[in-house]
């Protein structure tokens, strides 16, 4: 060992002990013939004192930042204690030192608030990883990993490894593929998830499975997506939805406790998908704050049987609202006094291409009890009050209204709510609110491709009461624009998403385990028998030999860590992440390969001009 | 939940309780109007008793093997207890049952001693996995996983995930590559190990890293190799070889304790590579038994300074020995009475092409004190006795001697020793003997390619005292056949293998951490500066910014599990293994991919005729 103690270990109780430390030079401060050095390792920082007897030695072997140093010395009490530092009561009187390795000047400072830009830090990721801020993220990631494993172990789950070199069965997302040298002309695929394998393990009787496992998707990378990502992947047999919800909300609570010391004693809220869409405009509501949406016109695709409040805006001859498919209002607490400049800025904000609204209507609920609005011309104060009341707005609040095509308007209202929640400080980083979103539609309709698409995946079961709806009706549709009238559009999935602070952190479902139903599902997605057999023959086969009822869930491990760490970016929680072009700029990968490799794999490039 | 208890849970203390079980029908036995069913799940087997009131129900819904059944009933004490079964004191008086899923007749019996051949079982792996024998293997695998993680956690190691989509830098083994759609013409590679990443983590100060991680090698599969395999991968900074040996022999001991309840209190034996080659003929000796080799002629490539015993065979004018490069003897305990048929069979055994000897000389140390040999003509009884004595043979033993070219003869002697150890029952499955093999040569010489090859890998450091030998000498060789005379041939690596019962279960080394030495190593392997920079620029760069001394080890997780489970085959310990052609016969992978996939990846096939 090059050390007797770490740089985070020494305390007043060690005074007068002779010790050896090793670590990196963080700072060098000279005072006349005395030199102070902060020596850093993963565990902390210890102050070293080189007194004048080492001057000659130091001059012969000058030190610099990030040099790797081994020092022998005696622990001494500091006259000038540093209460900020766990080791701040002591310093090490150095008797002799060895430079284990020199260091060139780093391209950016190794500090929490570094001067290095993103590109530079990624190129020198091995230096970036030295920064305390990044180290804490990876330590948190390991703590989450450990807490998850401990909980799952205690509950009888087995970690069973599933293969990485599998078969390409693209459904939705693209597979990464791997040419097989031993089977020329054939390819493996990297798994998008271990979905079918964990289901097979249930058929095999393993009952409670988990894995913390890398998955791969060859998609154009939106911000904060990675081509390889990690899942906490779980599956249980002989369970119903309720069992899964209970098992895994307790998993997340135990992670909260172990990692953040948070006692999440309240029960986890639940909401149907329709309720989420109706009230929050999206399927992963951030319920840390209110500002629920008021649907002034009933949207087509959610809650077709629930009443909206069109009477509040009807008959005013305000064309924008009258002609809009959807009109949605929300109340912003305490914002009635926004200036013209502020409401104009909000209007600009919703008119940005990403939001795409044509304008923004406001109603101010003023302190004197009056109402002032950008649509005073069309609506009497009484009518404005009625709208504000319906939104739950009270004196001092600001009501905002957007109108337009259904999907876009709902999305705009949802984004506006989140933006204002952010601006008003209602989305607190240290507050954690879990939510189960339930009862998703089983299918979506791809109007372009004129076919049903599995909203979750093709292995998700419908609600038990709707199995017959699925089996007895043919999936085909004549008029694609009227797909909402097809019985399949009303089928709800036995699926669930776990949402944390407005982020989907996990999702799963009760699975189909009957061959007939699975075949019907594949058929609904447009797969003929031959394709079913080619792609999923093994699963259909497995369902013939005694498949138990089962279901599971997968958590996005990278995302879960980033939220627990209070960061927006999953990249900060991955040791060696890729950039938005899927490149590792440190390795400079991907890269060209040798002719010999092409030759052995019996493939060649076929680059488009 | 579909059950209140598992099939392994009920005991006499549950008698009279009303319970619900779910599981698979293992056996059905009818006695008149009564039916007994053994219901199986992962946890055990419970006997169900269907009395005559359920007859009509059973006739309407006939059950078969592997049906998935849910039953309600009352626990009753058995009149006829089965002490073999943990649940053997009770049975369940079924009140009603539900068939959760039917099952076709399985293609082989779901029993420990199944009638299914290897191919059939692999095609229906999901059924094979139901067999208790396979389930125990996967449970053992999880127990090893868990024990390793617990030990490493207790010793401050962090599990840090390294990337799977990296850069192709083939050294020795072939990489699997993955075409990048977003970077046309470029490829990722799948990691053969996280070697360089774990070293970067040491440079980053993480100090103690581990991962239980999939690795990939595109090699022609010898028996019992898999293209994807799992490693327990570890690295430490600020350590010397001794620290690593201690840390990881304790890891394996703690796995022994946790998984097998074995107290491995003795210290782990150590042996240099030269000693292993000299005494056992291979670098992973099985030290559960003796039968050490006696070198009657000094081999060229090991222990050039140690004396062999040529005087024992010289001067007898026995051409076979006189002309052979290498002559090796070993004593087989208690085999002096072998018949002619038996010695002939052994002779045939060493003459098989896999062993490749031209013959086998024996000396019998008979009970009457006389010696009888197949080379009586050439050697007097006195000389035979001298050879036998030098081998450590005593009355009743049989000495066997092989002769020929160095490598082949050593290998033959080693194989012969193992074969006889096996036949004599000296290789006990329930005995576990650990051994460190140390001081490997740093380089091997590839006479065909006329270049040095890193015996372990290019990141392994030489012994500290030999660093200067490496730096000061040029690697090039004029006469390849005389490579043993080059100073590089004498450089020993700071490397170590852990051997368990004659299997290498782990290997590692202290790493190079100085840029100059690493460049010299790359140069010795025939890489010019440009290639070094292209392939390993990031690592050479990292060594510029304060790399600490570090080293590590990787254990072959599949192999370790199979040895602990007492099996020869790692495939038995992998949930979904591939066959020797690298195929998953259950999935039927690898397989062809769509034109669309070729088009998007901008590659095409280039199949050889």
CSV table of C-alpha atoms in Angstrom, one decimal, chain A residues 3 15 82 124 145 186 235-238 292 337 349 390 433 563:
chain,number,residue,atom,x,y,z
A,3,UNK,CA,-0.7,4.9,2.1
A,15,UNK,CA,-2.4,13.8,16.4
A,82,UNK,CA,-11.0,24.9,9.2
A,124,UNK,CA,-10.8,15.0,-21.0
A,145,UNK,CA,-27.7,0.8,-7.4
A,186,UNK,CA,-26.4,-12.7,-40.4
A,235,UNK,CA,-40.6,-9.0,-13.5
A,236,UNK,CA,-42.9,-11.0,-11.2
A,237,UNK,CA,-45.2,-14.0,-11.7
A,238,UNK,CA,-48.5,-14.7,-10.1
A,292,UNK,CA,-54.6,22.4,-13.0
A,337,UNK,CA,-50.2,42.4,-11.2
A,349,UNK,CA,-43.3,32.5,-25.1
A,390,UNK,CA,-64.0,27.7,-12.7
A,433,UNK,CA,-43.6,13.7,-5.4
A,563,UNK,CA,-33.5,13.5,-10.4
